[in-house]
Structures are given as structure tokens and as C-alpha cells.
mmCIF file of C-alpha atoms in Angstrom:
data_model
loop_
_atom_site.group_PDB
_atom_site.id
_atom_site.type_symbol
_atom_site.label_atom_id
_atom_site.label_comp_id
_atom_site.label_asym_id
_atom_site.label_seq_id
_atom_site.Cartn_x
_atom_site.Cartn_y
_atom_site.Cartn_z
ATOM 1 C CA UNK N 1 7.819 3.880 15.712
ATOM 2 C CA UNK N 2 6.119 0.711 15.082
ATOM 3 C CA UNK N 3 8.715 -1.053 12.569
ATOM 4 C CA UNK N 4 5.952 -2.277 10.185
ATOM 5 C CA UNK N 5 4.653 1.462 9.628
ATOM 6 C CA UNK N 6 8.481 2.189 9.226
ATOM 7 C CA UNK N 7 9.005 -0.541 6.408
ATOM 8 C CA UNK N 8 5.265 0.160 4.758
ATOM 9 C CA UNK N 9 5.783 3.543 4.748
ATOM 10 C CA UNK N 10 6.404 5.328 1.221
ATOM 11 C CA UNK N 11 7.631 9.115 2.608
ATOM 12 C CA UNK N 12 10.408 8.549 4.449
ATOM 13 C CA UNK N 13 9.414 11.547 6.578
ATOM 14 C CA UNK N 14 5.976 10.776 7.537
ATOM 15 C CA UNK N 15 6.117 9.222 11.025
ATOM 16 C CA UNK N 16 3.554 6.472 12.560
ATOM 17 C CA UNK N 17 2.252 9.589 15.263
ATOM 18 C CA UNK N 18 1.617 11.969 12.356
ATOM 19 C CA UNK N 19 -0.154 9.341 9.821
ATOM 20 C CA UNK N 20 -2.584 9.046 12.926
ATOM 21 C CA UNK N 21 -3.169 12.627 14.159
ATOM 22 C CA UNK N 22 -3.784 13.722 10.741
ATOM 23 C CA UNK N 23 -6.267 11.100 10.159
ATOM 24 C CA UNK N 24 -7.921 11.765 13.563
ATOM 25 C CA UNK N 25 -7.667 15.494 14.092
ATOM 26 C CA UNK N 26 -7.886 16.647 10.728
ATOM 27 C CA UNK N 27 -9.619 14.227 8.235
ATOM 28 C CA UNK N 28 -11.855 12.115 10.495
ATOM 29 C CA UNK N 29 -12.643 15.236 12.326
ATOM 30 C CA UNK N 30 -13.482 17.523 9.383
ATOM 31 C CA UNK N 31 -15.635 14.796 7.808
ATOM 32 C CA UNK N 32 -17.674 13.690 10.894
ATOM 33 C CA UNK N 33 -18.454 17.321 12.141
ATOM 34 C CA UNK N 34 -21.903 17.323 11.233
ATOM 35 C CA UNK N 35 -22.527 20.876 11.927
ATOM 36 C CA UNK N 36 -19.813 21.868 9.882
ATOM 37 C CA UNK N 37 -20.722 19.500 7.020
ATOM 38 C CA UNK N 38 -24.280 21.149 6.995
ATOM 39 C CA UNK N 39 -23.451 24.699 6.278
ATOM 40 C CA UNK N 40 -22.300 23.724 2.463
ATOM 41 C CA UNK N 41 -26.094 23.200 1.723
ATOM 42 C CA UNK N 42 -27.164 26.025 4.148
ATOM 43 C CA UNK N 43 -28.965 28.180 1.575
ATOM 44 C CA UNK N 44 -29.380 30.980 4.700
ATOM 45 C CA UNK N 45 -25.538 31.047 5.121
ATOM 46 C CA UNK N 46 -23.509 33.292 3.486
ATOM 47 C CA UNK N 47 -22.440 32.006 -0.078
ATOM 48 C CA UNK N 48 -18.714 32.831 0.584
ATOM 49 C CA UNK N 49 -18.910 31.034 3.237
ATOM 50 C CA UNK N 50 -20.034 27.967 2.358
ATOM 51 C CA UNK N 51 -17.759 27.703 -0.557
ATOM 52 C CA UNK N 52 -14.613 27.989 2.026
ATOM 53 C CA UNK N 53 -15.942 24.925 4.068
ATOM 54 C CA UNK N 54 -16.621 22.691 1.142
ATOM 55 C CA UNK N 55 -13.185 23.752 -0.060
ATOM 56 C CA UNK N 56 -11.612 22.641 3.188
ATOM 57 C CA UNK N 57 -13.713 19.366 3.285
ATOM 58 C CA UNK N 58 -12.393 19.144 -0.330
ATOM 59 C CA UNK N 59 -8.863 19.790 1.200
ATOM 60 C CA UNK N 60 -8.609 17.099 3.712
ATOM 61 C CA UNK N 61 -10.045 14.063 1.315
ATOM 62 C CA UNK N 62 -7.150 15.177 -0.970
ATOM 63 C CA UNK N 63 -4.971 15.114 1.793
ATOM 64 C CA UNK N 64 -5.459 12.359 3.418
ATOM 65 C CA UNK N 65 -5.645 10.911 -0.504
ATOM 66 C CA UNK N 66 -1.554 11.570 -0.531
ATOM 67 C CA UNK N 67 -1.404 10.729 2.972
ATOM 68 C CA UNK N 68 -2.280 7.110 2.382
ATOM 69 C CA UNK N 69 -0.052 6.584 -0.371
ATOM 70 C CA UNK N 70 2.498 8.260 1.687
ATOM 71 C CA UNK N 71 1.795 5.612 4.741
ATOM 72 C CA UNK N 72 2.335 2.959 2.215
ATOM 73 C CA UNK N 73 -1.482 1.670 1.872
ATOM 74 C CA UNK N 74 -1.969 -0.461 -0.908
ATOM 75 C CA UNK N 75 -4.301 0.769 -3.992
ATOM 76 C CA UNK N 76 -7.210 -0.320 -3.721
ATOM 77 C CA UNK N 77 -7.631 1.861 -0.387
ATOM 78 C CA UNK N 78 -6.415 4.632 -2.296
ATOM 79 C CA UNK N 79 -8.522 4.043 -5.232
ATOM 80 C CA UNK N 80 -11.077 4.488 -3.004
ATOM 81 C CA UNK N 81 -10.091 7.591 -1.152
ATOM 82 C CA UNK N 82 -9.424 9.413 -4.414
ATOM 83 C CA UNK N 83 -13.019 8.424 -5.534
ATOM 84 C CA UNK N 84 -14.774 9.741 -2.727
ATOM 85 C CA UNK N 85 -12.096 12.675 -3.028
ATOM 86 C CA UNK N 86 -13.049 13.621 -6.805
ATOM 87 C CA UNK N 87 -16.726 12.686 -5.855
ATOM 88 C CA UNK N 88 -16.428 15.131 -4.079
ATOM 89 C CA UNK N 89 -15.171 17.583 -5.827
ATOM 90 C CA UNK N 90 -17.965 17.183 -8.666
ATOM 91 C CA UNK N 91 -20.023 18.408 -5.596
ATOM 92 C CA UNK N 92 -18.352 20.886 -5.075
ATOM 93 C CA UNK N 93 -17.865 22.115 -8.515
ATOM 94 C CA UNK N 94 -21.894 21.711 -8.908
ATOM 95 C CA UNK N 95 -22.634 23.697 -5.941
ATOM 96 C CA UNK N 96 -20.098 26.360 -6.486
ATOM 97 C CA UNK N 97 -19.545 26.703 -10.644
ATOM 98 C CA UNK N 98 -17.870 29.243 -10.272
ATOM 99 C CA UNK N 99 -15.303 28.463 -8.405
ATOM 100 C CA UNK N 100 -12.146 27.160 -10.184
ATOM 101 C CA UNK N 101 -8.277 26.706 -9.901
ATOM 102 C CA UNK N 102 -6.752 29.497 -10.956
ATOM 103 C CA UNK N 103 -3.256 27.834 -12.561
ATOM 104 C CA UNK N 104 -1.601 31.387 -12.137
ATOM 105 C CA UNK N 105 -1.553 30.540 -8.453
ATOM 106 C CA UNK N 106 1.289 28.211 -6.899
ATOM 107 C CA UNK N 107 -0.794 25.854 -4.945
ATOM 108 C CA UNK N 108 -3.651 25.642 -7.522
ATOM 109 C CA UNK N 109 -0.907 24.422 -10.400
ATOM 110 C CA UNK N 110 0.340 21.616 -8.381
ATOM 111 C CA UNK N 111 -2.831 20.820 -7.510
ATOM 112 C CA UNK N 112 -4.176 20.889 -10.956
ATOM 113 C CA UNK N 113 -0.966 18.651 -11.754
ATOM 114 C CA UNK N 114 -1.567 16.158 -8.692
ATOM 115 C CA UNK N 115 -5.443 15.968 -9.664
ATOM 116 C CA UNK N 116 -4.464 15.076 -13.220
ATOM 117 C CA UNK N 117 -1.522 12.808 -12.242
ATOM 118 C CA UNK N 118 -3.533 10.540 -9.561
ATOM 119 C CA UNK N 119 -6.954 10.158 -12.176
ATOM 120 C CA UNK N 120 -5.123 9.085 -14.489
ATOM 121 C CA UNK N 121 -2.451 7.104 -13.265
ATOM 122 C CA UNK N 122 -5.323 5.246 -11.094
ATOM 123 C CA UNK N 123 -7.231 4.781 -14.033
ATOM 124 C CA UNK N 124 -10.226 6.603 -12.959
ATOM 125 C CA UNK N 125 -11.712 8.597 -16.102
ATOM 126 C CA UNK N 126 -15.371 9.140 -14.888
ATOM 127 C CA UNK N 127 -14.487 12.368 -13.163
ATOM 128 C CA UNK N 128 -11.767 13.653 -16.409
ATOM 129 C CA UNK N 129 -14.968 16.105 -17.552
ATOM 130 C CA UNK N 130 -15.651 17.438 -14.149
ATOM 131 C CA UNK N 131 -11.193 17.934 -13.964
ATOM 132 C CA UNK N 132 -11.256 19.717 -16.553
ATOM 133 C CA UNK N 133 -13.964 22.402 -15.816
ATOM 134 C CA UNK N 134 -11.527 22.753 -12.643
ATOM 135 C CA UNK N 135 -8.539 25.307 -14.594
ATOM 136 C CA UNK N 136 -9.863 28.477 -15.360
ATOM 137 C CA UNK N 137 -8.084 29.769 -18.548
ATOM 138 C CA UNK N 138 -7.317 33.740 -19.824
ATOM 139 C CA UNK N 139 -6.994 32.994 -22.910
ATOM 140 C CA UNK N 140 -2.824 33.407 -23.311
ATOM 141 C CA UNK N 141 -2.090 30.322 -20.870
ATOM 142 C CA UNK N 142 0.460 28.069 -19.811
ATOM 143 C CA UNK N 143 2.142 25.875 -22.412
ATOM 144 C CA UNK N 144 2.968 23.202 -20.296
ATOM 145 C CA UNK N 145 -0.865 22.355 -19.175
ATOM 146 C CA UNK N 146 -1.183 22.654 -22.932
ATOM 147 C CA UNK N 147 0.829 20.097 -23.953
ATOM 148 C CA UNK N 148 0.214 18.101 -20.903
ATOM 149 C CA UNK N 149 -3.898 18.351 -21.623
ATOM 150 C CA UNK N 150 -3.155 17.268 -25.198
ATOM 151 C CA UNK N 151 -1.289 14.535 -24.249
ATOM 152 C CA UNK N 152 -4.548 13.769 -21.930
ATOM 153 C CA UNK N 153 -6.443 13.812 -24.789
ATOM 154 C CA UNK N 154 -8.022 16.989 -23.823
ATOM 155 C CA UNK N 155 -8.256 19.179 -26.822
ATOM 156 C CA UNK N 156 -8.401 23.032 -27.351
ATOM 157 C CA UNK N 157 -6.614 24.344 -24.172
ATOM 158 C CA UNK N 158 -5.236 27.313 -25.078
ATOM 159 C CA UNK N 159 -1.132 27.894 -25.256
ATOM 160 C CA UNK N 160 0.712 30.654 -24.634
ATOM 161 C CA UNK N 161 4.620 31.226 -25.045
ATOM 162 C CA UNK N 162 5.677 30.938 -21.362
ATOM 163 C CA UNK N 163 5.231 28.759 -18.572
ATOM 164 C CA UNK N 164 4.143 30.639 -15.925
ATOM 165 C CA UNK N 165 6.410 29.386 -13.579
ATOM 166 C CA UNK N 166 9.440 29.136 -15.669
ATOM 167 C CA UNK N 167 12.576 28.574 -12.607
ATOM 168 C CA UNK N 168 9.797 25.552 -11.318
ATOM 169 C CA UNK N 169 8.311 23.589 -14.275
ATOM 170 C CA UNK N 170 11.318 24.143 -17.134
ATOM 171 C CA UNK N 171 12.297 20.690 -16.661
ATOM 172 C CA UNK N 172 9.241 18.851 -16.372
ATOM 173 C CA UNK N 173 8.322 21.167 -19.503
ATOM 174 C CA UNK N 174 11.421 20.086 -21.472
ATOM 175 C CA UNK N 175 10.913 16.294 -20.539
ATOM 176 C CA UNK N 176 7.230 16.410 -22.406
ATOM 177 C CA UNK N 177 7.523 19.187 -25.149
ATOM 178 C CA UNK N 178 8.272 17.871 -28.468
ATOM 179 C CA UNK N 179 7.023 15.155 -30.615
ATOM 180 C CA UNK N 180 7.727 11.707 -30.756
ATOM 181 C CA UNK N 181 10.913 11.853 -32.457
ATOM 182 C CA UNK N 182 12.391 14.845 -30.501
ATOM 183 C CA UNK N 183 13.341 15.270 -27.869
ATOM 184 C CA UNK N 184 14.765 11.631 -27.539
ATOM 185 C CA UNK N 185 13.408 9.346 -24.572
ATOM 186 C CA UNK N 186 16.792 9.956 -22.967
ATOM 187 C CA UNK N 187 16.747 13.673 -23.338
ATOM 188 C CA UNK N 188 13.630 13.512 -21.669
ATOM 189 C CA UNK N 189 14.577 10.991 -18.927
ATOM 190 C CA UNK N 190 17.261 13.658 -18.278
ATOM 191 C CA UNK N 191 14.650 16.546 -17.916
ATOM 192 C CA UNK N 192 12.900 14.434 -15.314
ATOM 193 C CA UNK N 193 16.179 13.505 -13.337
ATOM 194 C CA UNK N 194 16.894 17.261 -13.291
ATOM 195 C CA UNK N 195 12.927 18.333 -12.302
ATOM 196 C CA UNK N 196 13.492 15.803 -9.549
ATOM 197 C CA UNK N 197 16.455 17.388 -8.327
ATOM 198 C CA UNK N 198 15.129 20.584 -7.988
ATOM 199 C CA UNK N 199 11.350 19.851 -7.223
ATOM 200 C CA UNK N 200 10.678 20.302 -3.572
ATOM 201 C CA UNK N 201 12.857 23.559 -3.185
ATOM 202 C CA UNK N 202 10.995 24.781 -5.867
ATOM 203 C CA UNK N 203 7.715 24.339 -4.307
ATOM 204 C CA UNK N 204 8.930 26.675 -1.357
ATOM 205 C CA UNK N 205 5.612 28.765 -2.630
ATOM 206 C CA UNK N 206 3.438 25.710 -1.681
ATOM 207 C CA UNK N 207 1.122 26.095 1.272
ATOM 208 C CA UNK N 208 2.469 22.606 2.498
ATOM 209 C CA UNK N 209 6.274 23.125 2.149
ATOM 210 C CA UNK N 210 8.207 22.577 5.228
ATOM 211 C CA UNK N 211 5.405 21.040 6.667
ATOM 212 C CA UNK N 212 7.028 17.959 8.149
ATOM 213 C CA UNK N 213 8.760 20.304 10.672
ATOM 214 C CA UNK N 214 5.481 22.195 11.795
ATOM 215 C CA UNK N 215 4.357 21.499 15.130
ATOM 216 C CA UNK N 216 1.871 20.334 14.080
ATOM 217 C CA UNK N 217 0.464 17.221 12.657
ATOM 218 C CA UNK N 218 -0.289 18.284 9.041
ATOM 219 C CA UNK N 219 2.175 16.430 6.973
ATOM 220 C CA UNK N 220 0.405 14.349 4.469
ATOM 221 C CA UNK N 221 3.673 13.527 1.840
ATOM 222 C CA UNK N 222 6.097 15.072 -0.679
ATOM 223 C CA UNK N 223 5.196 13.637 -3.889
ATOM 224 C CA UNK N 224 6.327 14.857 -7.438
ATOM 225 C CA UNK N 225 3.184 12.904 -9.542
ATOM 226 C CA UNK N 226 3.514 14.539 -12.532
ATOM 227 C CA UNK N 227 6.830 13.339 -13.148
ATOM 228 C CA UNK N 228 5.460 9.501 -12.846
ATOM 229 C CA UNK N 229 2.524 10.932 -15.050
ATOM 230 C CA UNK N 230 5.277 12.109 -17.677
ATOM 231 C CA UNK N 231 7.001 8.806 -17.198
ATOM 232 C CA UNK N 232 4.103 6.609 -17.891
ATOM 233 C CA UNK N 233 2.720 8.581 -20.890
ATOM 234 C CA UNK N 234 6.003 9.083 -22.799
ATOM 235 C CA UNK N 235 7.043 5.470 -21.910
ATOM 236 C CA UNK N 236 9.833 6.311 -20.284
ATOM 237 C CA UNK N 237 13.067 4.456 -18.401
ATOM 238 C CA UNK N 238 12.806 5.661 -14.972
ATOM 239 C CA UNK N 239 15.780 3.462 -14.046
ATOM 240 C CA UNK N 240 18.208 6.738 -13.277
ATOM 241 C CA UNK N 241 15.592 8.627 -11.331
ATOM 242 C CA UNK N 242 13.398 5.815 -9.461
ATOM 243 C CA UNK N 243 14.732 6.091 -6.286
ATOM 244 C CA UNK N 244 14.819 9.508 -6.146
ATOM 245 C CA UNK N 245 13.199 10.374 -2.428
ATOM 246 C CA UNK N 246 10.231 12.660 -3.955
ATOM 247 C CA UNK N 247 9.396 10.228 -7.693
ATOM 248 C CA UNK N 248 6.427 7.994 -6.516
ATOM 249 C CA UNK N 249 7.763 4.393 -7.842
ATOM 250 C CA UNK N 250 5.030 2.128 -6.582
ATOM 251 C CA UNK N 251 2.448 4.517 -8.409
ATOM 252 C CA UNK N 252 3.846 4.480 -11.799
ATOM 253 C CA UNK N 253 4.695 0.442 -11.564
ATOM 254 C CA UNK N 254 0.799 -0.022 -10.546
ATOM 255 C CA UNK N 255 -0.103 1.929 -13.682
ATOM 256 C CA UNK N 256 2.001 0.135 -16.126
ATOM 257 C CA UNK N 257 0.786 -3.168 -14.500
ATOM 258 C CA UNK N 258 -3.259 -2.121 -14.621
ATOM 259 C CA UNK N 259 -2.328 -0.958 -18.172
ATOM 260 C CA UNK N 260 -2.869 2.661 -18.375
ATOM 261 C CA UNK N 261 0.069 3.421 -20.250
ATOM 262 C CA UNK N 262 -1.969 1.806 -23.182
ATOM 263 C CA UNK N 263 -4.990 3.231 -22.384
ATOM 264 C CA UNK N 264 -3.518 6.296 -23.003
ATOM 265 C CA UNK N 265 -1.083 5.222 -25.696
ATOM 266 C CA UNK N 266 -1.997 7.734 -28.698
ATOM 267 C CA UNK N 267 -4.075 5.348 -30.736
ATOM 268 C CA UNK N 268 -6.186 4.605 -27.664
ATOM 269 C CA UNK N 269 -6.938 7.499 -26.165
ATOM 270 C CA UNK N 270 -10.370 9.326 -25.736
ATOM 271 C CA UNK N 271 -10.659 12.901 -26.925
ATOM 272 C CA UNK N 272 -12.267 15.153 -24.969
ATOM 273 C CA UNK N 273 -12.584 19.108 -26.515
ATOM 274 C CA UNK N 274 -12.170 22.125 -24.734
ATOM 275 C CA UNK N 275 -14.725 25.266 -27.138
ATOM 276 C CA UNK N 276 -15.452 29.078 -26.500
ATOM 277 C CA UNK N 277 -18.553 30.885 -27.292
ATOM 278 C CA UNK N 278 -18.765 31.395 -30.788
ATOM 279 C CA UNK N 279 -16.124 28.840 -31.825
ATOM 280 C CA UNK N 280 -17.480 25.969 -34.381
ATOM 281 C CA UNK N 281 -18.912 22.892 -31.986
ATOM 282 C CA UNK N 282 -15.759 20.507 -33.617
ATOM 283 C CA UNK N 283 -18.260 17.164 -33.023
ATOM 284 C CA UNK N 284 -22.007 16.374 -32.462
ATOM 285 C CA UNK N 285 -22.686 15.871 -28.737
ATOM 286 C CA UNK N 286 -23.493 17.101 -24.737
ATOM 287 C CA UNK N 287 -21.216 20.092 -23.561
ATOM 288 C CA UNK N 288 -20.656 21.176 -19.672
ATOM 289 C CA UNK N 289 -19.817 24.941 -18.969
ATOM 290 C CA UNK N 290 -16.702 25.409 -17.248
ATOM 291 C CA UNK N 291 -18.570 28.315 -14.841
ATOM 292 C CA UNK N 292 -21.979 27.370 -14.263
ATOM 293 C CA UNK N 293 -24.168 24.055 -14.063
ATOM 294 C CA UNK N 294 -25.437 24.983 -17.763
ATOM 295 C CA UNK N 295 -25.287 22.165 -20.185
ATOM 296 C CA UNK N 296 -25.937 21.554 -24.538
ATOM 297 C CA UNK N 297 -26.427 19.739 -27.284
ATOM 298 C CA UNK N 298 -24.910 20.711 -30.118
ATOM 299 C CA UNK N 299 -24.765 19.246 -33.706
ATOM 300 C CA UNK N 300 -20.774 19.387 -35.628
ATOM 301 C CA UNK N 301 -20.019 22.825 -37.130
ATOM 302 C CA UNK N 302 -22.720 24.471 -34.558
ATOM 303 C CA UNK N 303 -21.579 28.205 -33.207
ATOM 304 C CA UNK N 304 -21.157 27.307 -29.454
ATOM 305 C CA UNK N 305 -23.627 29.939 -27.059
ATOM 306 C CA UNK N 306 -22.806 31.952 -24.199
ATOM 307 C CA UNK N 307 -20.852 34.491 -22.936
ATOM 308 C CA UNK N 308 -17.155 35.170 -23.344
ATOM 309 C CA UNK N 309 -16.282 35.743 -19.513
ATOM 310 C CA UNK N 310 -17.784 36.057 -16.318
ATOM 311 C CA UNK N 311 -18.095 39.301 -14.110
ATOM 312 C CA UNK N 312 -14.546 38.284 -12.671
ATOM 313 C CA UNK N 313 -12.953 38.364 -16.162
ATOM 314 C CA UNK N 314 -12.572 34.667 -16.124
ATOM 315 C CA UNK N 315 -13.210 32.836 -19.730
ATOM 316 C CA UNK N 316 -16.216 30.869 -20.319
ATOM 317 C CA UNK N 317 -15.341 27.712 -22.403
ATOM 318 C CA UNK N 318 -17.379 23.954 -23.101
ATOM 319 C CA UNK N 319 -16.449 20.962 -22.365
ATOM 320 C CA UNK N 320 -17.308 17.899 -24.057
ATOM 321 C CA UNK N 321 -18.711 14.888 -22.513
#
């Protein structure tokens, strides 16, 4: 291995051969396959279809995304792959409405967690809107998003009792639940210590666990996000935990020095609401449907339009611009 990719690198288990292969044969591959590329916008192709390619094109930005900060590449390369990445995604999202991340699912809750974690902590709100029309709710949902969505500044997602994946998320859970006089910054610096103990056996149910000893090249990074998201918004002391081998260091020091964690200090912060049909529209202003392309005006105190769910039994809700 060459010894600068060794010292460079981020993920101790990422190898010089794999960062390569995977860019090659899997992202460079996917995104120059013309033929593939094509069939998104091929009306005379079967809908289905299509949405499983741009999924997977969708797939490998993200990827390689992680991969990069994994390979130790500085920021503003990975600024850039995470634009083109969510860029993407609004595509996606545009072509396919319907489509969504369904948090009940392993994969799609980290994801919705690493999507969050990497916008924000790279300071990229353009695509926040577009994020949130991502989750598909049920209407009895997971506290943690919740409070985690609140703390975003994203308002009216709703909360249930449970987490959803109790024996994985507890800790991160306990480390932002509260107010901001309880749990104490060490209690919570605690809960993140603990989270990081635990957090990559707990992903076992992750499409990309164990990946580093598949043959093949596919290993893009272990990275817990939301715990340097949790760190940056609740100000926290990572001191005990920053050298943990899956708590991404360089990410939350590159926040704190580009200033996010006073852009999204709670004086600061931009609201963004999350409405139903028939719910009062809680400010004047443009509104994006979470499952089609549909968007409103509406004037304060306005009864939001549409439908209450979908043919799937998935929840129509607004989103404000």
C-alpha cells in the first residue's frame, strides 16, 4: 500500500486497491454507462424499472460520497461529490415522487441519518426541502427523527412513543432527547460514547455490514455521522469519544470551523414545516408534496388540500419552502 494513501486515509480498513476498484468498477462505471444512464428517462421502459436504475445511480454517488471521506480527500472534493450526489437525488425524487425512504426499514434509517448528517454538517441547505420529502411518515413515527428534525429546524414531524429500533438508536436517542437543561452535556457525551461502542454491531441489518471482508471491492467506509451531527448541534465535548475508530473527527472539526454549529444554533436556525391535508397552513408561502411533483401557495391559517395517503397507504404531507 502506497504509504501516503495509508497516512491520508480516514477508515482504517479501506485499502489503496479497494478506494480504486470501487471508483473504477462501480462508480465510474455506473455513471459513464450511457446505455444504462438512458433508461431513467426511457418513457417506453417499464416504470419499475427505471426507478431501480436511478436508485442504483443514486447508490453509487452516495457511495463513493463516504468513500472519499473515507480515503481521506479533503472537503472541498467532497463538497462536491455530495452536491452532485443530492443533485441527484432531487432528480430522482422529481422523476419518481413516489418513491421515498421508508424509516421502518434498516438501511433506509441510516441512510435518512447519513443524508441529514453530511447536508448539514457540510453546510449545504439548498437540497434540506427536497431531504425532507425523502421519509415517508405513518402517522405514529419514530421519536428520535422527531426530535432530531426539530432540532433541524424541521417542524411538524410526527412522534410516536418508540424508536423503532430501540437495541440500535437508544443511545444516540438518549444523547439528544431532552431540553437544554436536561440531560446535562455530560450525560449526553456519555450516550454518544456508549452509541459508539455499540454502533457497527448494531448495524449487522445494514446491506453494507461486513463489507470490508467481501471479495469484492465494495467497501466505501464505516462511519457513525449522526453522532458528529449530535455533537455539533448540542455543542458537545467529544474529547472522550474522538478517537473512537467509527466517530468521523475531521467532519465535525470542519463544521465547527465553517461555522455551522451557529448556523444552526437555536436563535439562527431556519424553520422549515412539515403539514397534512386539512391541517391549518401555520405561515403564508410555497409548499412541495412529499408524493408527487404537486406544488401551492397558501396564505397563514389556510386548510392545506389533498389527499390523506396514497394507494400504498403512505401519508401525504407539505413541505414548506
Amino acid at each position: 500500500m502506497n504509504k501516503n494513501f495509508e497516512q491520508s486515509r480516514r477508515d482504517p480498513l479501506l485499502t489503496e486497491d479497494t478506494f480504486h476498484a470501487k471508483t473504477i468498477d462501480y462508480f465510474e462505471a455506473t455513471l459513464n454507462d450511457e446505455e444504462l444512464i438512458s433508461i431513467i428517462s426511457d418513457q417506453t421502459k417499464d416504470k419499475d424499472h427505471r426507478k431501480r436504475v436511478s436508485w442504483s445511480v443514486f447508490g453509487e454517488l452516495f457511495e463513493k460520497t463516504i468513500l472519499d471521506y473515507s480515503a481521506g480527500k479533503d472537503f472541498v472534493e467532497i463538497q462536491s461529490i455530495l452536491h452532485k450526489t443530492l443533485s441527484f437525488y432531487e432528480e430522482h425524487k422529481n422523476n419518481f415522487p413516489e418513491h421515498s425512504l421508508k424509516y421502518w426499514e434498516p438501511d433506509s434509517y441510516q441512510y435518512i441519518l447519513w443524508l441529514f448528517s453530511l447536508n448539514t454538517l457540510l453546510g449545504d441547505s439548498s437540497f434540506s426541502s427536497s431531504l425532507i420529502r425523502c421519509v415517508s411518515v405513518s402517522g405514529n413515527d419514530d421519536k428520535l427523527l422527531s426530535i432530531l428534525f426539530s432540532r433541524l429546524g424541521i417542524v411538524g414531524f410526527p412522534r410516536g412513543e418508540e424508536l423503532i429500533f430501540p437495541k440500535t438508536y437508544q443511545y444516540l436517542f438518549d444523547a439528544i432527547k431532552g431540553d437544554g437543561a436536561y440531560p446535562s452535556k455530560e450525560e449526553r457525551q456519555k450516550s454518544i460514547k456508549k452509541y459508539l461502542s455499540a454502533w457497527y454491531k448494531s448495524m449487522k441489518n445494514c446491506y453494507w455490514h461486513d463489507r470490508h471482508k467481501g471479495r469484492f471491492p465494495t467497501f466505501f467506509g464505516y462511519w457513525a455521522f449522526e453522532a458528529a451531527l449530535a455533537t455539533v448541534l448540542y455543542d458537545l465535548d467529544d474529547s472522550s469519544y474522538r478517537d473512537m475508530l467509527h466517530y468521523p473527527k475531521d467532519l465535525v472539526d470542519h463544521a465547527r470551523n465553517n461555522g455551522v454549529d451557529k448556523l444552526f444554533h437555536t436563535q439562527n436556525i431556519k424553520q422549515r414545516w412539515i403539514v397534512f391535508p386539512n391541517d391549518e397552513s401555520p405561515i403564508s408561502g410555497r409548499w412541495f408534496d412529499n408524493l408527487s411533483n404537486e406544488v401551492i401557495s397558501t396564505v397563514k391559517g389556510e386548510r392545506m388540500p389533498g389527499v390523506f395517503e396514497n394507494a400504498q397507504g403512505y401519508r401525504h404531507f407539505w413541505v414548506s419552502e
